[in-house]
Tab-separated table of C-alpha atoms and ligand atoms in Angstrom:
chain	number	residue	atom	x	y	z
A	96	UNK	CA	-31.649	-38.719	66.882
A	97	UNK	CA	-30.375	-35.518	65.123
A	98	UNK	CA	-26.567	-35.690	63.293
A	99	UNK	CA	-23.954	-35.152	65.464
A	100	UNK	CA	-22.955	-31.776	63.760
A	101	UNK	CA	-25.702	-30.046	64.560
A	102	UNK	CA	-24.494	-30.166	67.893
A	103	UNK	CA	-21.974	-28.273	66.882
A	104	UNK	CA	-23.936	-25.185	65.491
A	105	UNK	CA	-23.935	-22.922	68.371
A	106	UNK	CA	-27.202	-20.409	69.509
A	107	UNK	CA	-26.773	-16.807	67.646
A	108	UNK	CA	-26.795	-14.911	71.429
A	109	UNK	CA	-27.439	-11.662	69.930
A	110	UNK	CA	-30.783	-13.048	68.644
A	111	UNK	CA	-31.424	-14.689	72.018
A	112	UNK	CA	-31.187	-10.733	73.487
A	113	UNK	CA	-33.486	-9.683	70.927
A	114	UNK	CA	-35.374	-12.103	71.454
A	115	UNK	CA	-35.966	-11.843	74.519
A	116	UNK	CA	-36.343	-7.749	74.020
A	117	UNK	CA	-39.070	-8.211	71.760
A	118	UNK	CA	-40.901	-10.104	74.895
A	119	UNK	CA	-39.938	-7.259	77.034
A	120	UNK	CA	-41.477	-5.017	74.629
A	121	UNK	CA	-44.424	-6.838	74.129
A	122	UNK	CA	-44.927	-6.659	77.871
A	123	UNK	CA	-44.856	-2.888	77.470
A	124	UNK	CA	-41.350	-1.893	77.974
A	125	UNK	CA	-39.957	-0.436	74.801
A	126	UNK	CA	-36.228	-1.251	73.998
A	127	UNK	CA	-33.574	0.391	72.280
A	128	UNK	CA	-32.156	-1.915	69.874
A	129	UNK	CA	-28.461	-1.735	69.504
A	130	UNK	CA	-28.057	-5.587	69.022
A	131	UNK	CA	-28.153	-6.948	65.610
A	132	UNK	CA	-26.574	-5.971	62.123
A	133	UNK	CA	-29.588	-4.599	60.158
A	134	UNK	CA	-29.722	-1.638	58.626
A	135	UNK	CA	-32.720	0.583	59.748
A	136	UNK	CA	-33.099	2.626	55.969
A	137	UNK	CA	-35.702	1.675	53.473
A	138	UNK	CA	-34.339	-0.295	50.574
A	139	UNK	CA	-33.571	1.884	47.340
A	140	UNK	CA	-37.082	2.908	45.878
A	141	UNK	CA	-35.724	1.636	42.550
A	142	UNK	CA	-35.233	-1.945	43.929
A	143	UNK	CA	-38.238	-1.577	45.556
A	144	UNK	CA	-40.441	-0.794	42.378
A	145	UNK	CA	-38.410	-3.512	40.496
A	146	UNK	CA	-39.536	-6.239	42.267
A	147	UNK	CA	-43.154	-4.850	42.445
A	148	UNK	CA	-43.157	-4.765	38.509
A	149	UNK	CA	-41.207	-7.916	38.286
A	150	UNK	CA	-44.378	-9.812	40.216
A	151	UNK	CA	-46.850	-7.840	38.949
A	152	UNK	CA	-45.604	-8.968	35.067
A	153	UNK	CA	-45.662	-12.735	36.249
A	154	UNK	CA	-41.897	-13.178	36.767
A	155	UNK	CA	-42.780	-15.652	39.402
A	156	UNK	CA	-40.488	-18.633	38.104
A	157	UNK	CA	-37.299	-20.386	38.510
A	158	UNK	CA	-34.252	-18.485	36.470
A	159	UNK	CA	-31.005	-20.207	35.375
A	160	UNK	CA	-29.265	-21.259	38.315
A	161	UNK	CA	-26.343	-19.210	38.584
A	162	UNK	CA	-28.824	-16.200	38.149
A	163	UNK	CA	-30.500	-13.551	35.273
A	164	UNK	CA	-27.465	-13.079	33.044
A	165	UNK	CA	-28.509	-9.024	33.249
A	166	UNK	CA	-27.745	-9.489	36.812
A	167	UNK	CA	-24.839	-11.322	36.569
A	168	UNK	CA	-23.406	-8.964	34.429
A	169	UNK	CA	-24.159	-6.119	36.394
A	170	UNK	CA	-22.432	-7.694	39.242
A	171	UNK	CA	-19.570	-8.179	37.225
A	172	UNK	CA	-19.380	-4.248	35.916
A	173	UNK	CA	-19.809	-3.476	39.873
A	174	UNK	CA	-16.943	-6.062	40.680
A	175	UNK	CA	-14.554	-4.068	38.490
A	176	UNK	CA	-16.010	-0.469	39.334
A	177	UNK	CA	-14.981	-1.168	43.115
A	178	UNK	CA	-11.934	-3.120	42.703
A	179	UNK	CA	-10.504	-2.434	39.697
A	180	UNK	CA	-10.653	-6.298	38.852
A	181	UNK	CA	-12.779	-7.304	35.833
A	182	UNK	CA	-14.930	-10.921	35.683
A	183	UNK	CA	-16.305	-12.692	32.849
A	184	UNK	CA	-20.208	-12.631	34.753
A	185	UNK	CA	-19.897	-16.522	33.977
A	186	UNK	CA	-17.920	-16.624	37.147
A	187	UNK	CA	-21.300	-15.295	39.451
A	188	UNK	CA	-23.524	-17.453	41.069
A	189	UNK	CA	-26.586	-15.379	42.298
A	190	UNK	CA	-27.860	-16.332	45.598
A	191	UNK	CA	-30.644	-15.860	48.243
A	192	UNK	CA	-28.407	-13.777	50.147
A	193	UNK	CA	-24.485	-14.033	51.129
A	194	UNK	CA	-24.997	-16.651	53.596
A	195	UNK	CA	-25.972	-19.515	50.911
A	196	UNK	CA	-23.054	-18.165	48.395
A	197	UNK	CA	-20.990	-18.764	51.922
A	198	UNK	CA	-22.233	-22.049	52.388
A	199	UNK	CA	-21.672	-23.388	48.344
A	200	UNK	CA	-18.083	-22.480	48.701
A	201	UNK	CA	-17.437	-24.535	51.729
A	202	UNK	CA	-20.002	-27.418	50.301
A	203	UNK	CA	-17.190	-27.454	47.205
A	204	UNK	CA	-13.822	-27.349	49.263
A	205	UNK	CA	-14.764	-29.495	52.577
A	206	UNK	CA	-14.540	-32.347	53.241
A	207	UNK	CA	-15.340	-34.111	56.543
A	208	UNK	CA	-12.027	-33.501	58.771
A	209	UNK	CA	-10.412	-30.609	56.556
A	210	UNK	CA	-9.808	-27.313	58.062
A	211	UNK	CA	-10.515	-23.930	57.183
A	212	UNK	CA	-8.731	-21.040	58.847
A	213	UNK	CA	-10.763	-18.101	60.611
A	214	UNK	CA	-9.584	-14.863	62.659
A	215	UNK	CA	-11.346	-14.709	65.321
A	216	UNK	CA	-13.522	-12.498	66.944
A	217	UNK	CA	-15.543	-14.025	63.923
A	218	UNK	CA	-18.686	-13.623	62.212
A	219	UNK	CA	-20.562	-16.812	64.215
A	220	UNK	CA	-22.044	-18.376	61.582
A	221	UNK	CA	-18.768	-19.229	59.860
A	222	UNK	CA	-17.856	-21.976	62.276
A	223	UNK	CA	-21.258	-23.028	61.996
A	224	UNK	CA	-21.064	-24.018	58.480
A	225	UNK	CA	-17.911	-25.062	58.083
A	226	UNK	CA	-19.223	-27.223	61.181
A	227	UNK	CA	-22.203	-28.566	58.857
A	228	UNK	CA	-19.814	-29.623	55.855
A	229	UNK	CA	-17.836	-31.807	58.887
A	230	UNK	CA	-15.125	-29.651	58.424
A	231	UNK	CA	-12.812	-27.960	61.579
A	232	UNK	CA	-12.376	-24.755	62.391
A	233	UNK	CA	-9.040	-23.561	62.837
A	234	UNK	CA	-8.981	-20.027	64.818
A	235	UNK	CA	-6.395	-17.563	64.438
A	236	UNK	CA	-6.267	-15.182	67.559
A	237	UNK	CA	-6.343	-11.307	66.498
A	238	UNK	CA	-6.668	-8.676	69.471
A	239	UNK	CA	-7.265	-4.794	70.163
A	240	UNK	CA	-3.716	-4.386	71.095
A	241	UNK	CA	-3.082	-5.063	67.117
A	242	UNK	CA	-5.946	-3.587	65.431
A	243	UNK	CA	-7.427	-6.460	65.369
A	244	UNK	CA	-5.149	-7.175	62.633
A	245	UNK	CA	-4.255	-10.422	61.122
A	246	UNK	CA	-0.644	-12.188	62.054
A	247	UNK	CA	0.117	-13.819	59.112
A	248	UNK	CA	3.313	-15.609	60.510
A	249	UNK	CA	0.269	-17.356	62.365
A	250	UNK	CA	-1.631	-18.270	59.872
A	251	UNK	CA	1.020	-19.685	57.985
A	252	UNK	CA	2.299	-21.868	61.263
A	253	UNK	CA	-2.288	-22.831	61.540
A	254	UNK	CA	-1.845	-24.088	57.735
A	255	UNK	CA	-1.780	-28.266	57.671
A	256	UNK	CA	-2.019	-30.904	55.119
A	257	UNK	CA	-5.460	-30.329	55.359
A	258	UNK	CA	-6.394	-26.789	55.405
A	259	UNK	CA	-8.587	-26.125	52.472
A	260	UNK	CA	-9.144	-22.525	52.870
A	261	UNK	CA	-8.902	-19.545	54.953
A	262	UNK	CA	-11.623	-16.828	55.381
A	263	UNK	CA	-10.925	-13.112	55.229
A	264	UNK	CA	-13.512	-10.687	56.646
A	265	UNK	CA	-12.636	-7.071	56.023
A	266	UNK	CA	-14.152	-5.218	57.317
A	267	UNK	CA	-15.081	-7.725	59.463
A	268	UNK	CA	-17.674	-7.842	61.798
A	269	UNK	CA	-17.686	-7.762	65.112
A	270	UNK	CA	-14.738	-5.576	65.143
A	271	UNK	CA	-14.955	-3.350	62.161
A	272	UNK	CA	-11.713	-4.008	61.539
A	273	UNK	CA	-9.974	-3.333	57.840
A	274	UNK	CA	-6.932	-5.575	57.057
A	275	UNK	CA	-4.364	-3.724	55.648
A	276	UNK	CA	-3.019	-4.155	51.955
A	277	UNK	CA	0.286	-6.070	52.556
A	278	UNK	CA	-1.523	-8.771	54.887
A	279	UNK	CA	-4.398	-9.469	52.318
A	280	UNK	CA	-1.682	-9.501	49.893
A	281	UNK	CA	0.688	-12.017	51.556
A	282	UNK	CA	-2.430	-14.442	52.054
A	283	UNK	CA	-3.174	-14.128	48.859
A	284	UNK	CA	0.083	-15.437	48.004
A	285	UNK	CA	-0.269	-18.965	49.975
A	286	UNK	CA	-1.536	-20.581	47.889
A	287	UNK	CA	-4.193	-21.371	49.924
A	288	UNK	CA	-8.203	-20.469	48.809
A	289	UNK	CA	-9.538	-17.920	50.412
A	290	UNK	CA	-12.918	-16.890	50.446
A	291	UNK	CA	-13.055	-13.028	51.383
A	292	UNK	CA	-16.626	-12.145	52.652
A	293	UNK	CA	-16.703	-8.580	51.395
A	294	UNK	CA	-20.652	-8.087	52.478
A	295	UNK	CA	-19.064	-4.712	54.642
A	296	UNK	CA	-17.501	-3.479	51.159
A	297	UNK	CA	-17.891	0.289	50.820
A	298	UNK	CA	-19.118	1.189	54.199
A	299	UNK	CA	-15.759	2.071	55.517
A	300	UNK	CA	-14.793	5.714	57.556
A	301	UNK	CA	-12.294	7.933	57.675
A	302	UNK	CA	-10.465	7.102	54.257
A	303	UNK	CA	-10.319	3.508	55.743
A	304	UNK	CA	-9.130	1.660	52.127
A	305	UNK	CA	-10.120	-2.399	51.870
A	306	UNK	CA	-7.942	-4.833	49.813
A	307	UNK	CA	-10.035	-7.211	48.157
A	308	UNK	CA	-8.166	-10.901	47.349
A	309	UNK	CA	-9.597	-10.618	43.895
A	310	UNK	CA	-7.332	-10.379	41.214
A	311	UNK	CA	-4.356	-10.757	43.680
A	312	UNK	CA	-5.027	-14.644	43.549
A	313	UNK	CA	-6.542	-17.090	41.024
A	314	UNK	CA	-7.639	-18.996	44.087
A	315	UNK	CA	-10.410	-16.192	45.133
A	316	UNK	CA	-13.764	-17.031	46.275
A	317	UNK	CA	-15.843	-13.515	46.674
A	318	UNK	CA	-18.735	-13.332	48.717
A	319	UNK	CA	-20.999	-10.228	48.810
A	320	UNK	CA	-24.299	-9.362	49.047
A	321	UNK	CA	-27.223	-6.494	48.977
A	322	UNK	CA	-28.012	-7.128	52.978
A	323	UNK	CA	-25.925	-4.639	54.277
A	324	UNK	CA	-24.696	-2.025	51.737
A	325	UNK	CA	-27.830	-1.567	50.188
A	326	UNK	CA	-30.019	-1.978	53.302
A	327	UNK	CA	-31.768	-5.075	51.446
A	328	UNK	CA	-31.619	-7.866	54.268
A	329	UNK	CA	-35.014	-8.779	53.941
A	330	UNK	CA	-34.828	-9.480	49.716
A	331	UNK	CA	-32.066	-12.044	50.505
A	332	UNK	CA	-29.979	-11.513	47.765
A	333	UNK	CA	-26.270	-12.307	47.300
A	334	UNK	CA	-23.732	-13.693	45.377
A	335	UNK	CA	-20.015	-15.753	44.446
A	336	UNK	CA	-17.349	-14.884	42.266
A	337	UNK	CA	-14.846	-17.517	41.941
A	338	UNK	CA	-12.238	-18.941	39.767
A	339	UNK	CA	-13.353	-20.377	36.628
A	340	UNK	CA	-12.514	-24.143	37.667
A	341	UNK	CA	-15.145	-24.039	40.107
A	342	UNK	CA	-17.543	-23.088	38.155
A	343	UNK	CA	-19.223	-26.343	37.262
A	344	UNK	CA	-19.627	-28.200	40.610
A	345	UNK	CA	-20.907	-25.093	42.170
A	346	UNK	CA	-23.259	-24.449	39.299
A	347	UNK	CA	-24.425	-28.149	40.295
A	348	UNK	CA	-24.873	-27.969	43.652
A	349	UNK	CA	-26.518	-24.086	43.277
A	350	UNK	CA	-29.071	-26.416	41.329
A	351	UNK	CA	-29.672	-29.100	43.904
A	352	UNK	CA	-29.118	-27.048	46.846
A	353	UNK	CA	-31.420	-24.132	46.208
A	354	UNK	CA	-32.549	-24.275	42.564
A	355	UNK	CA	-32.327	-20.411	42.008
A	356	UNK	CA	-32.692	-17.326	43.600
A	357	UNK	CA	-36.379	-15.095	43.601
A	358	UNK	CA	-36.728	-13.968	40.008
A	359	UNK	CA	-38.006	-10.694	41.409
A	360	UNK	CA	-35.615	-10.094	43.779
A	361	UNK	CA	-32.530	-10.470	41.125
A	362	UNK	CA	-34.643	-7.928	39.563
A	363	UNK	CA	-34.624	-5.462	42.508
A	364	UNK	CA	-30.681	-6.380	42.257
A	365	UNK	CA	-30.238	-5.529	38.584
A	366	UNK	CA	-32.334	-2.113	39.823
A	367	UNK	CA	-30.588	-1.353	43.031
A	368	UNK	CA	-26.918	-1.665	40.892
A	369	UNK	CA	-28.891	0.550	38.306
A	370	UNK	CA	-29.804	3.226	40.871
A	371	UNK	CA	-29.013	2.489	43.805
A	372	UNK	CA	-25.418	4.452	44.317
A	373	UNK	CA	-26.533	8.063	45.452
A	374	UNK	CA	-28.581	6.144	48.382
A	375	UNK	CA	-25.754	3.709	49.258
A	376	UNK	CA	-23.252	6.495	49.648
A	377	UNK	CA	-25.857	8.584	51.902
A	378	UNK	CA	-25.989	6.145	54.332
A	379	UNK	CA	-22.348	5.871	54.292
A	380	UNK	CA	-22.521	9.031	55.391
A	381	UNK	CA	-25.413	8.512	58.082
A	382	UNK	CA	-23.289	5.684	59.653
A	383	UNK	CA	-19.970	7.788	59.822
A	384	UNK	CA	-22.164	10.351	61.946
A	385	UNK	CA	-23.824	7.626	64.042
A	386	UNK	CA	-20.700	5.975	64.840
A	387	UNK	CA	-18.893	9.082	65.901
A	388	UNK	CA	-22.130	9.229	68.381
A	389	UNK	CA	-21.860	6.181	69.283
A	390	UNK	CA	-18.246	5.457	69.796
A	391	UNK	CA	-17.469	8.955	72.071
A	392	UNK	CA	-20.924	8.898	73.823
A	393	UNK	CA	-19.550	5.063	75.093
A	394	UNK	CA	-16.152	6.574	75.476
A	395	UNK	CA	-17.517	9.264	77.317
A	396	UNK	CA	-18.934	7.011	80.103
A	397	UNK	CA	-15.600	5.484	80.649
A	398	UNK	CA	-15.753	2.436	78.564
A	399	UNK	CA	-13.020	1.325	76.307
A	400	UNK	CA	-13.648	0.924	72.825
A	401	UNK	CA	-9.603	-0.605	71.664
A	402	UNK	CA	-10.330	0.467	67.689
A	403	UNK	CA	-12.015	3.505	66.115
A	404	UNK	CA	-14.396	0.799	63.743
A	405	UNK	CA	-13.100	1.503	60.572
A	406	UNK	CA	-15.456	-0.298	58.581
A	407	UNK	CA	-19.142	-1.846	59.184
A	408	UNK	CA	-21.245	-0.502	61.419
A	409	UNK	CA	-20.167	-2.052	64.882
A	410	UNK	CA	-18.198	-0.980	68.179
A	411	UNK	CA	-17.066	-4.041	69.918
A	412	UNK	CA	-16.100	-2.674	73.718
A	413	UNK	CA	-13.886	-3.930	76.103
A	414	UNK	CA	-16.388	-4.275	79.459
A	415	UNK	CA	-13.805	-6.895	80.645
A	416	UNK	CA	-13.606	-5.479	83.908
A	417	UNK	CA	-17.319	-5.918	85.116
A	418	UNK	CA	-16.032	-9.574	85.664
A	419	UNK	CA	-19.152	-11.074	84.018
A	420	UNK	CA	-19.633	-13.082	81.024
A	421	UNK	CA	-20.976	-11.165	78.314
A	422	UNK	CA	-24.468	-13.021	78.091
A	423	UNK	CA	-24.738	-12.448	81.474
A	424	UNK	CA	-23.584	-8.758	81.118
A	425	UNK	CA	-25.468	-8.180	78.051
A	426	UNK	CA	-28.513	-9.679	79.865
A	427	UNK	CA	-28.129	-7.466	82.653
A	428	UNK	CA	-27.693	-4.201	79.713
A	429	UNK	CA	-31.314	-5.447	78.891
A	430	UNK	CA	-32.756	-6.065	82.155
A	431	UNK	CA	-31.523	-2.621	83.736
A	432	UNK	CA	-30.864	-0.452	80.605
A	433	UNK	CA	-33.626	-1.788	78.438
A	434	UNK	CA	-31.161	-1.835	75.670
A	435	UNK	CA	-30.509	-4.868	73.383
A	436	UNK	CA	-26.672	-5.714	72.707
A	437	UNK	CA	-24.821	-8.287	70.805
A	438	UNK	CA	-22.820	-10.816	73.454
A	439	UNK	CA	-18.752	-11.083	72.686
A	440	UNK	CA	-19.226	-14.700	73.180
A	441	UNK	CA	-21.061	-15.151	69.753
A	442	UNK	CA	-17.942	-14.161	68.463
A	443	UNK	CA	-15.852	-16.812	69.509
A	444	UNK	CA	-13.524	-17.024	72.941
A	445	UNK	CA	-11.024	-13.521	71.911
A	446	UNK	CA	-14.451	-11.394	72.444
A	447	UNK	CA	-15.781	-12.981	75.809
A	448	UNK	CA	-15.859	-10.252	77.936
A	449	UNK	CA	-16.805	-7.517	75.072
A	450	UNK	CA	-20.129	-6.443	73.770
A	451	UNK	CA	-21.205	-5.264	70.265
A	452	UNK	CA	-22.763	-2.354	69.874
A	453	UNK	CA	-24.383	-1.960	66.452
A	454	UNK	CA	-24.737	1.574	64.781
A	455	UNK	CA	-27.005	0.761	61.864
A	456	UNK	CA	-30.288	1.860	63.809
A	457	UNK	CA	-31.219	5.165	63.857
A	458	UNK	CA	-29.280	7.966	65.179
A	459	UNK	CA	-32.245	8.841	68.098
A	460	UNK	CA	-32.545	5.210	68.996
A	461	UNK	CA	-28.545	5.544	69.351
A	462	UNK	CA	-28.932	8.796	71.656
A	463	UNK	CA	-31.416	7.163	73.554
A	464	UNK	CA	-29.642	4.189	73.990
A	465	UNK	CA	-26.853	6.265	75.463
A	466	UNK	CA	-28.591	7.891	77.786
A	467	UNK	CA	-30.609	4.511	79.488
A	468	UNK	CA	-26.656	3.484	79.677
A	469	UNK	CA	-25.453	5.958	80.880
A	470	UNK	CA	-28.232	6.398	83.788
A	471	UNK	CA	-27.840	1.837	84.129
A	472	UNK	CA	-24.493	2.212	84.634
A	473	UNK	CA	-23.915	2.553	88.650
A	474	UNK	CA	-26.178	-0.410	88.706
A	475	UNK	CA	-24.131	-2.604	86.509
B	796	LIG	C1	-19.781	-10.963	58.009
B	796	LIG	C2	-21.127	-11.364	57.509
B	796	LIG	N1	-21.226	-12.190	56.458
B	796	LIG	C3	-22.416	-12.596	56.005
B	796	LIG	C4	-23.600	-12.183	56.583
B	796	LIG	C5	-24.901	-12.720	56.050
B	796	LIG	O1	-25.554	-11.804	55.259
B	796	LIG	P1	-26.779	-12.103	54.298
B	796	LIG	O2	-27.930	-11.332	54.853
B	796	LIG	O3	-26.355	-11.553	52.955
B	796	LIG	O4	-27.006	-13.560	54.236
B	796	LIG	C6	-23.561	-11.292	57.674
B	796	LIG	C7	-24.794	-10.848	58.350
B	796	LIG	O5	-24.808	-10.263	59.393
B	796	LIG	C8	-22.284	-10.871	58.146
B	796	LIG	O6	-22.159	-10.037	59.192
């Protein structure tokens, strides 16, 4: 018999429609992948070489726990470059990737039966873990009518004796959406944790500006990571800032959980910080162009796309009104469009109905995604 909360971690759909694309392909027909969040740029040569010299020199050990202190630092001199909010680099935990630096912080505040408060459309491994630390999820509906902007007067009437923290995703995937300054600030000043997954950070459009938590509360937990803005998914590197106070017990269970992070990869980190910001702000760039293909080519057939993303690199579209649910639907995308898509379902209930649409592949595989579509379309 298997725990009973693993029950509760739900399938990742958009990896079941990849899945299954990768089959298709292997059967010989090729599909356009507009599915899943990954970045389709080389990492920075810098980080690259890094790592190559880090292995070649014999750096093939455990490191302290929280992470190289170089690295630690550097994160730190980042942290207040970008938000104007300087750390003492004894508040970073380095970790293989954001997801683990996700899962500490809800390892130190849950317990089984507390709650944690979530927007949703939501990132679908969030539920997942708070699911796997026996804690509930607590969702807090946002919609296209608003932006996809969070209601505060409902998160303060979804706070309980038990809530223990609530997450803040901006920009958030799957809607792209930013969260303007005066809601981040008024969460920020409930008193409440809240543990702002800032792995989007810098790829915003358009002037779009994000509030980080940090520094407007001594109850931040940061989460951020190399996956996304430095097209690193594969080195698995991450990290945690949080308040000093916390410091200790997730020091301790950084060192039973995982031990430490790749000594090489922090050093592709430490190089990537080092180097890394003329390449980070070109694909910026890239993705403003592809998402301005992306979002009027879908517009263009009809569909209904509620926000302009202004951040990340996803278009979640209304397709409400081909009365299907969206595995189904983005089944049917594959079958008849041979494109792969990302499911609304995966992000909770308030998406059913939508699909994702990634922009972080390459601008032709976007075009040609368009077109197969476009020509699908009469048949879906
Ligand atoms: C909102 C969000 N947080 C965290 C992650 C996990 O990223 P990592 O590769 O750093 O573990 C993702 C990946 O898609 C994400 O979309």
């Amino acid at each position: 018999m298997f725990a009973k909360r693993t029950q509760e971690v739900e399938p990742f759909l958009a990896m079941e429609v990849m899945e299954r694309g990768m089959a298709m392909a292997r059967a010989g027909t090729p599909i356009v992948q507009l599915g899943v969040g990954e970045p389709n740029f080389d990492a920075p040569p810098a980080a690259v070489q890094a790592a190559v010299d880090s292995l070649v020199s014999g750096e093939t050990h455990y490191t302290d726990s929280r992470g190289l202190f170089v690295l630690r630092e550097a994160i730190a001199q980042d942290c207040e470059k970008r938000r104007g909010v300087a750390v003492d680099p004894d508040r970073v935990v380095v970790t293989s990737g954001t997801s683990p630096a996700i899962l500490l912080c809800l390892n130190l505040l849950v317990d089984p039966g507390d709650e944690v408060i979530l927007a949703t459309p939501h990132y679908p491994c969030y539920p997942n873990m708070i699911a796997a630390c026996g804690g509930k999820t607590v969702l807090v509906p946002t919609g296209p009518d608003d932006g996809f902007v969070m209601d505060v007067t409902k998160v303060r009437a979804a706070i309980t004796p038990r809530t223990r923290a609530i997450f803040l995703a901006s920009p958030a995937n799957p809607t792209g959406a930013v969260q303007p300054k005066e809601v981040v600030e008024e969460l920020s000043s409930l008193g409440i944790p809240i543990l702002s997954d800032e792995i989007y950070g810098g790829l915003t459009y358009d002037g779009a500006h994000v509030t980080s938590p940090m520094g407007l509360t001594d109850h931040c937990y940061l989460l951020d990571g190399f996956s996304k803005r430095y097209a690193m998914t594969g080195f698995r590197l991450g990290y945690l800032i949080a308040p000093e106070v916390a410091m200790r017990p997730l020091q301790s269970l950084m060192q039973s959980f995982f031990i430490s992070t790749s000594q090489f990869v922090q050093q592709a980190g430490i190089a990537a910080l080092a180097h890394g910001a003329a390449q980070v702000e070109h694909m910026r760039q890239q993705y403003a162009i592809r998402r301005r293909i992306l979002v009027d080519g879908l517009r263009d057939m009809g569909l209904s796309i509620p926000i302009d993303p202004p951040g990340a690199f996803y278009a979640l579209v209304d397709m409400r009104h081909f009365e299907r649910d969206s595995l189904t639907l983005s089944f049917d995308i594959l079958d008849k469009a041979h494109v792969a898509t990302g499911p609304g379902r995966d992000f909770g209930e308030a998406a059913e109905g939508f699909i994702r649409f990634s922009f972080a592949t390459s601008r032709e595989d976007i075009e040609e995604g368009l077109r197969r579509l476009a020509r699908a379309l009469p048949e879906l």
